Short mmCIF file of C-alpha atoms in Angstrom, two decimals:
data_model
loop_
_atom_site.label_atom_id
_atom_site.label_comp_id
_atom_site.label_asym_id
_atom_site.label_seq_id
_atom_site.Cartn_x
_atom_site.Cartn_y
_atom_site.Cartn_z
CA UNK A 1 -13.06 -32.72 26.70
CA UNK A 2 -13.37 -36.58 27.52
CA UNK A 3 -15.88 -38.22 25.03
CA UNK A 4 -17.93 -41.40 26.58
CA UNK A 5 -18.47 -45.12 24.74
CA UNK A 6 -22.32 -44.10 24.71
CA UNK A 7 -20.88 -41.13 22.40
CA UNK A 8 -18.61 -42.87 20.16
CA UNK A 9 -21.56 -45.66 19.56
CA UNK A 10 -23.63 -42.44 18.72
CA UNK A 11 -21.02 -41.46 16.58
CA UNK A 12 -20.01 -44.49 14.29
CA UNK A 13 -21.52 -47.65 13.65
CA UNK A 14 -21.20 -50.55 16.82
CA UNK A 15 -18.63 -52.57 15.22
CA UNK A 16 -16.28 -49.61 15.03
CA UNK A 17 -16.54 -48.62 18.59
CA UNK A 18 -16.42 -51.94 20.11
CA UNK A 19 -13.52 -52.47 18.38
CA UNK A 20 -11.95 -49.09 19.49
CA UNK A 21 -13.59 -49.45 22.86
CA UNK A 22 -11.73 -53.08 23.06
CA UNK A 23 -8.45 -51.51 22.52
CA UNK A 24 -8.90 -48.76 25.20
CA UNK A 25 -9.67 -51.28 27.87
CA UNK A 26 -7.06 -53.66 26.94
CA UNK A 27 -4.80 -50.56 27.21
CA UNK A 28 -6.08 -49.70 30.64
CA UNK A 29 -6.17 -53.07 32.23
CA UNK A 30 -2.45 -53.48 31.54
CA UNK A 31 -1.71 -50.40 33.20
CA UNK A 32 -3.93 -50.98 36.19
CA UNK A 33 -2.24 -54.57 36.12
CA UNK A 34 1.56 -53.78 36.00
CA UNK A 35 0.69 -51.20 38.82
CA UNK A 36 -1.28 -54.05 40.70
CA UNK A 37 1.70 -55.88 40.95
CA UNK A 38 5.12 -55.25 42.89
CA UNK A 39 7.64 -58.22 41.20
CA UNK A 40 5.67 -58.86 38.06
CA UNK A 41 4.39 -57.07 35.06
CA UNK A 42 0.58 -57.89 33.86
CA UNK A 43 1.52 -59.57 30.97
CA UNK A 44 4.06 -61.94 33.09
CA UNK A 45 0.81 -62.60 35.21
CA UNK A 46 -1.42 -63.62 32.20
CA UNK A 47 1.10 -66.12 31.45
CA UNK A 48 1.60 -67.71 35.25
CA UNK A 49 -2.51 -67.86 35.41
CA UNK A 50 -2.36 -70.04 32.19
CA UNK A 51 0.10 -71.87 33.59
CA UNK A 52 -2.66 -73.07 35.81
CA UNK A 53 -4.83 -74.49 32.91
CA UNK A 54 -1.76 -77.38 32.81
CA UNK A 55 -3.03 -79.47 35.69
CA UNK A 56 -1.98 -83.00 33.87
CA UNK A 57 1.73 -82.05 32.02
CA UNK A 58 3.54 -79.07 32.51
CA UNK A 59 3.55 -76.36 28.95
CA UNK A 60 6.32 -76.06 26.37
CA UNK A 61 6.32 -72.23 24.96
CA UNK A 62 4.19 -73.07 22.06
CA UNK A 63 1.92 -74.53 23.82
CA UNK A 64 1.53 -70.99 26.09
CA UNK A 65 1.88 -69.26 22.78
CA UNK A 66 -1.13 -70.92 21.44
CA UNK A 67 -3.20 -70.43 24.80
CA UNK A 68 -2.03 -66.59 25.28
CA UNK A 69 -2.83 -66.11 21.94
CA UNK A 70 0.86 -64.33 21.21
CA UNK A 71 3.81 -65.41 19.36
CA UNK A 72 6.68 -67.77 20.81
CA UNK A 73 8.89 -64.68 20.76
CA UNK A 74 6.82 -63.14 22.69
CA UNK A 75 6.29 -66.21 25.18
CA UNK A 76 9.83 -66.47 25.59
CA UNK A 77 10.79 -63.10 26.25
CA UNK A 78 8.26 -63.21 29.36
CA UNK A 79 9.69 -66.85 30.48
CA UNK A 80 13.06 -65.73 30.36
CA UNK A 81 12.54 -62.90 32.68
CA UNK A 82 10.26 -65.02 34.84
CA UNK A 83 12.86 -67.52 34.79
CA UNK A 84 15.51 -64.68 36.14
CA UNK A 85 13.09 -63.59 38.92
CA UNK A 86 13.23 -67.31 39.87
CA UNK A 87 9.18 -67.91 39.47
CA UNK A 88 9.37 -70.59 36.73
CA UNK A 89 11.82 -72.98 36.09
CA UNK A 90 12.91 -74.86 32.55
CA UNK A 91 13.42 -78.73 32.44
CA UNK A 92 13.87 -81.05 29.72
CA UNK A 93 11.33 -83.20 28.36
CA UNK A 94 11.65 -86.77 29.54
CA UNK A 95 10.77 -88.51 26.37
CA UNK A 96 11.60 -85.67 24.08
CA UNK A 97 14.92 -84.22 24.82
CA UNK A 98 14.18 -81.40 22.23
CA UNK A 99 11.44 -80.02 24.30
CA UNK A 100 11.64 -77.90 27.06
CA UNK A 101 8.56 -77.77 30.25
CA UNK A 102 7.57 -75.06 31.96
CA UNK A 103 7.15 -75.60 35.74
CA UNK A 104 6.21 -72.99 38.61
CA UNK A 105 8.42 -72.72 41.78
CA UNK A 106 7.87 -72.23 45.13
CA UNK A 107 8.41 -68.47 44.92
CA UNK A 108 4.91 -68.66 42.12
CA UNK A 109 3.31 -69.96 44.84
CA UNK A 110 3.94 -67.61 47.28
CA UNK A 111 3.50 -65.07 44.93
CA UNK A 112 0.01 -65.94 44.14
CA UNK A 113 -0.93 -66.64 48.03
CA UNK A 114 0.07 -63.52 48.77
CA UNK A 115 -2.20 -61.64 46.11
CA UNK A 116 -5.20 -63.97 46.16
CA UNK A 117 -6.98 -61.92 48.46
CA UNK A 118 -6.50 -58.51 46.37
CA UNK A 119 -6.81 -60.28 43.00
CA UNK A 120 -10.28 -61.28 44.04
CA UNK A 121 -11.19 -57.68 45.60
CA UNK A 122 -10.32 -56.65 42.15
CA UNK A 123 -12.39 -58.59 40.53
CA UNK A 124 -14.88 -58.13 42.23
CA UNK A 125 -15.00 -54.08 41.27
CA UNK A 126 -14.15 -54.99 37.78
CA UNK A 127 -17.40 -57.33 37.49
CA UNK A 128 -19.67 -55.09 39.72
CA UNK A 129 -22.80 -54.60 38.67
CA UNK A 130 -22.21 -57.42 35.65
CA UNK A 131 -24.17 -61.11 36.60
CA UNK A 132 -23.11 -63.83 35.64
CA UNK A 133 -25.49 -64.34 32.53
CA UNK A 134 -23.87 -61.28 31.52
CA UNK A 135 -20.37 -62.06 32.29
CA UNK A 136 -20.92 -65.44 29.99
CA UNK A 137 -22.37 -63.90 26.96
CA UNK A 138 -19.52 -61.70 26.76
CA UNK A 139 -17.47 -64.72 27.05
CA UNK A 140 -19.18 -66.42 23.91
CA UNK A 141 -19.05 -63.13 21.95
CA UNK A 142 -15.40 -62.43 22.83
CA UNK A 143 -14.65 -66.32 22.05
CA UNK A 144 -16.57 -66.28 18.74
CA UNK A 145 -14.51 -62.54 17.60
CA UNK A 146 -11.02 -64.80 18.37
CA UNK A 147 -12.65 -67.48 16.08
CA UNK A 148 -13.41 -65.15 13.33
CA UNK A 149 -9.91 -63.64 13.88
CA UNK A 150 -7.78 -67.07 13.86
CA UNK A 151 -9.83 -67.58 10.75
CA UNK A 152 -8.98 -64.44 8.77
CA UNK A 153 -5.19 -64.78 9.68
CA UNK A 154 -4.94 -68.06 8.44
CA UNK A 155 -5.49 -69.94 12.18
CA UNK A 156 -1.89 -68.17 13.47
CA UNK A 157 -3.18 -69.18 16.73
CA UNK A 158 -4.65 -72.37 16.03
CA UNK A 159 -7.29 -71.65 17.88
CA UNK A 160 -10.37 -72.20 15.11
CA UNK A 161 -8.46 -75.41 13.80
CA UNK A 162 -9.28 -74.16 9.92
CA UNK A 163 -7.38 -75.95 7.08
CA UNK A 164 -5.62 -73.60 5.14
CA UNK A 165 -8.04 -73.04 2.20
CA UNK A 166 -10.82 -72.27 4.56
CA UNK A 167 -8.39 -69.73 6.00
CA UNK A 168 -7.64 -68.49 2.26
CA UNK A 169 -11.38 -67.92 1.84
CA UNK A 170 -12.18 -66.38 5.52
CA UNK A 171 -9.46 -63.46 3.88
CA UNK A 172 -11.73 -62.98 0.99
CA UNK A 173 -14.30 -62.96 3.32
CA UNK A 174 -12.71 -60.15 5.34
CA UNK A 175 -11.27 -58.28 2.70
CA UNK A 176 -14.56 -58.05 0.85
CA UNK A 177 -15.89 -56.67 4.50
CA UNK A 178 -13.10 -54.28 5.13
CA UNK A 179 -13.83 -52.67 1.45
CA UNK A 180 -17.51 -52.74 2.28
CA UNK A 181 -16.62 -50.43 5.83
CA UNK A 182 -18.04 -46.68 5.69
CA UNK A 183 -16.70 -43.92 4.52
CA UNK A 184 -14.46 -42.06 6.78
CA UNK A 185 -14.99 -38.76 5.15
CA UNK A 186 -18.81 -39.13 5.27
CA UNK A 187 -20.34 -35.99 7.07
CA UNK A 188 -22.91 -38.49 8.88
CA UNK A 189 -20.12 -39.98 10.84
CA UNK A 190 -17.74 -37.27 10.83
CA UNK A 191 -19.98 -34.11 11.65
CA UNK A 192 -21.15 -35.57 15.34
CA UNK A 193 -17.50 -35.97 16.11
CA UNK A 194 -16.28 -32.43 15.21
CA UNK A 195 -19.11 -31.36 17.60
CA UNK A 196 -18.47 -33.09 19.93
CA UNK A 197 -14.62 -31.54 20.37
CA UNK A 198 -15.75 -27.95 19.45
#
């Protein structure tokens, strides 16, 4: 028997379920992405649509790495089958001959002509029903979570821009919150559940 999100809010507190919730959809977007595409995976899209946030100098991998929110490993392992499939290319920094830039080819760019179309169909069935007020507070909400979270891991990301014994102190922070969660073995929380699946 499938269980709803307006069930699992019913049957834990909001924080729980949103963050289970945020899981499950991350889970099924990749799928629905990787199937989306014929020559690329979702995750190798992600990183050719930040590409696009480069308009003025083309990205080295930590730079992606910071945007994607993932580590260089991670980054690299995507570039270096993106660079096999011949839709990015590597060059050498001109005034830093340590650095490598990412640049898109021509093959990118037919890539994404020939999916513009869909992409936006998709989105469009993704977001229906959602305005735009909407669509922005979850934004802000989302934006403000990665905050907390670049906080509590000592800014991996970079993103929050926290010195390193604010980041110290945002892990008491969370600690002290994690030891304050609920009690899994509560009946309260535990009872609705077992219901539910009987």
């Amino acid at each position: 028997m499938q269980i709803t999100n307006n069930q699992i809010l019913n049957m834990m507190p909001p924080q729980f379920g949103l963050f289970g919730l945020l899981f499950a959809f991350m889970n099924r977007l990749q799928a629905a992405g990787d199937s989306f595409y014929e020559e690329i995976t979702c995750k190798q899209w992600f990183l050719l649509a930040c590409m696009n946030l480069y308009s003025k100098e083309a990205p080295t991998a930590n730079e992606l790495a910071e945007t994607m929110g993932c580590s260089r490993q991670n980054v690299k392992e995507i570039l270096n089958a993106l660079v096999k499939k011949e839709i990015l290319v590597l060059k050498q920094d001109d005034n830093d001959k340590r650095k490598q830039r990412i640049y898109l080819t021509q093959k990118q760019k037919r890539l994404e002509k020939k999916y513009q179309n869909k992409e936006m169909d998709f989105l469009k069935l993704l977001y229906e029903g959602i305005s735009d007020d909407e669509i922005k507070n979850v934004f802000q909400i989302i934006s403000r979570m990665e905050k907390n979270l670049t906080g509590a891991t000592g800014g991996l990301t970079g993103v929050a821009g926290i010195q390193a014994k604010d980041a110290s102190e945002a892990e008491k922070n969370m600690a002290q919150m994690i030891s304050h969660s609920y009690d899994i073995s509560d009946k309260k929380y535990i009872e609705p559940i077992l219901a539910e699946l009987k």
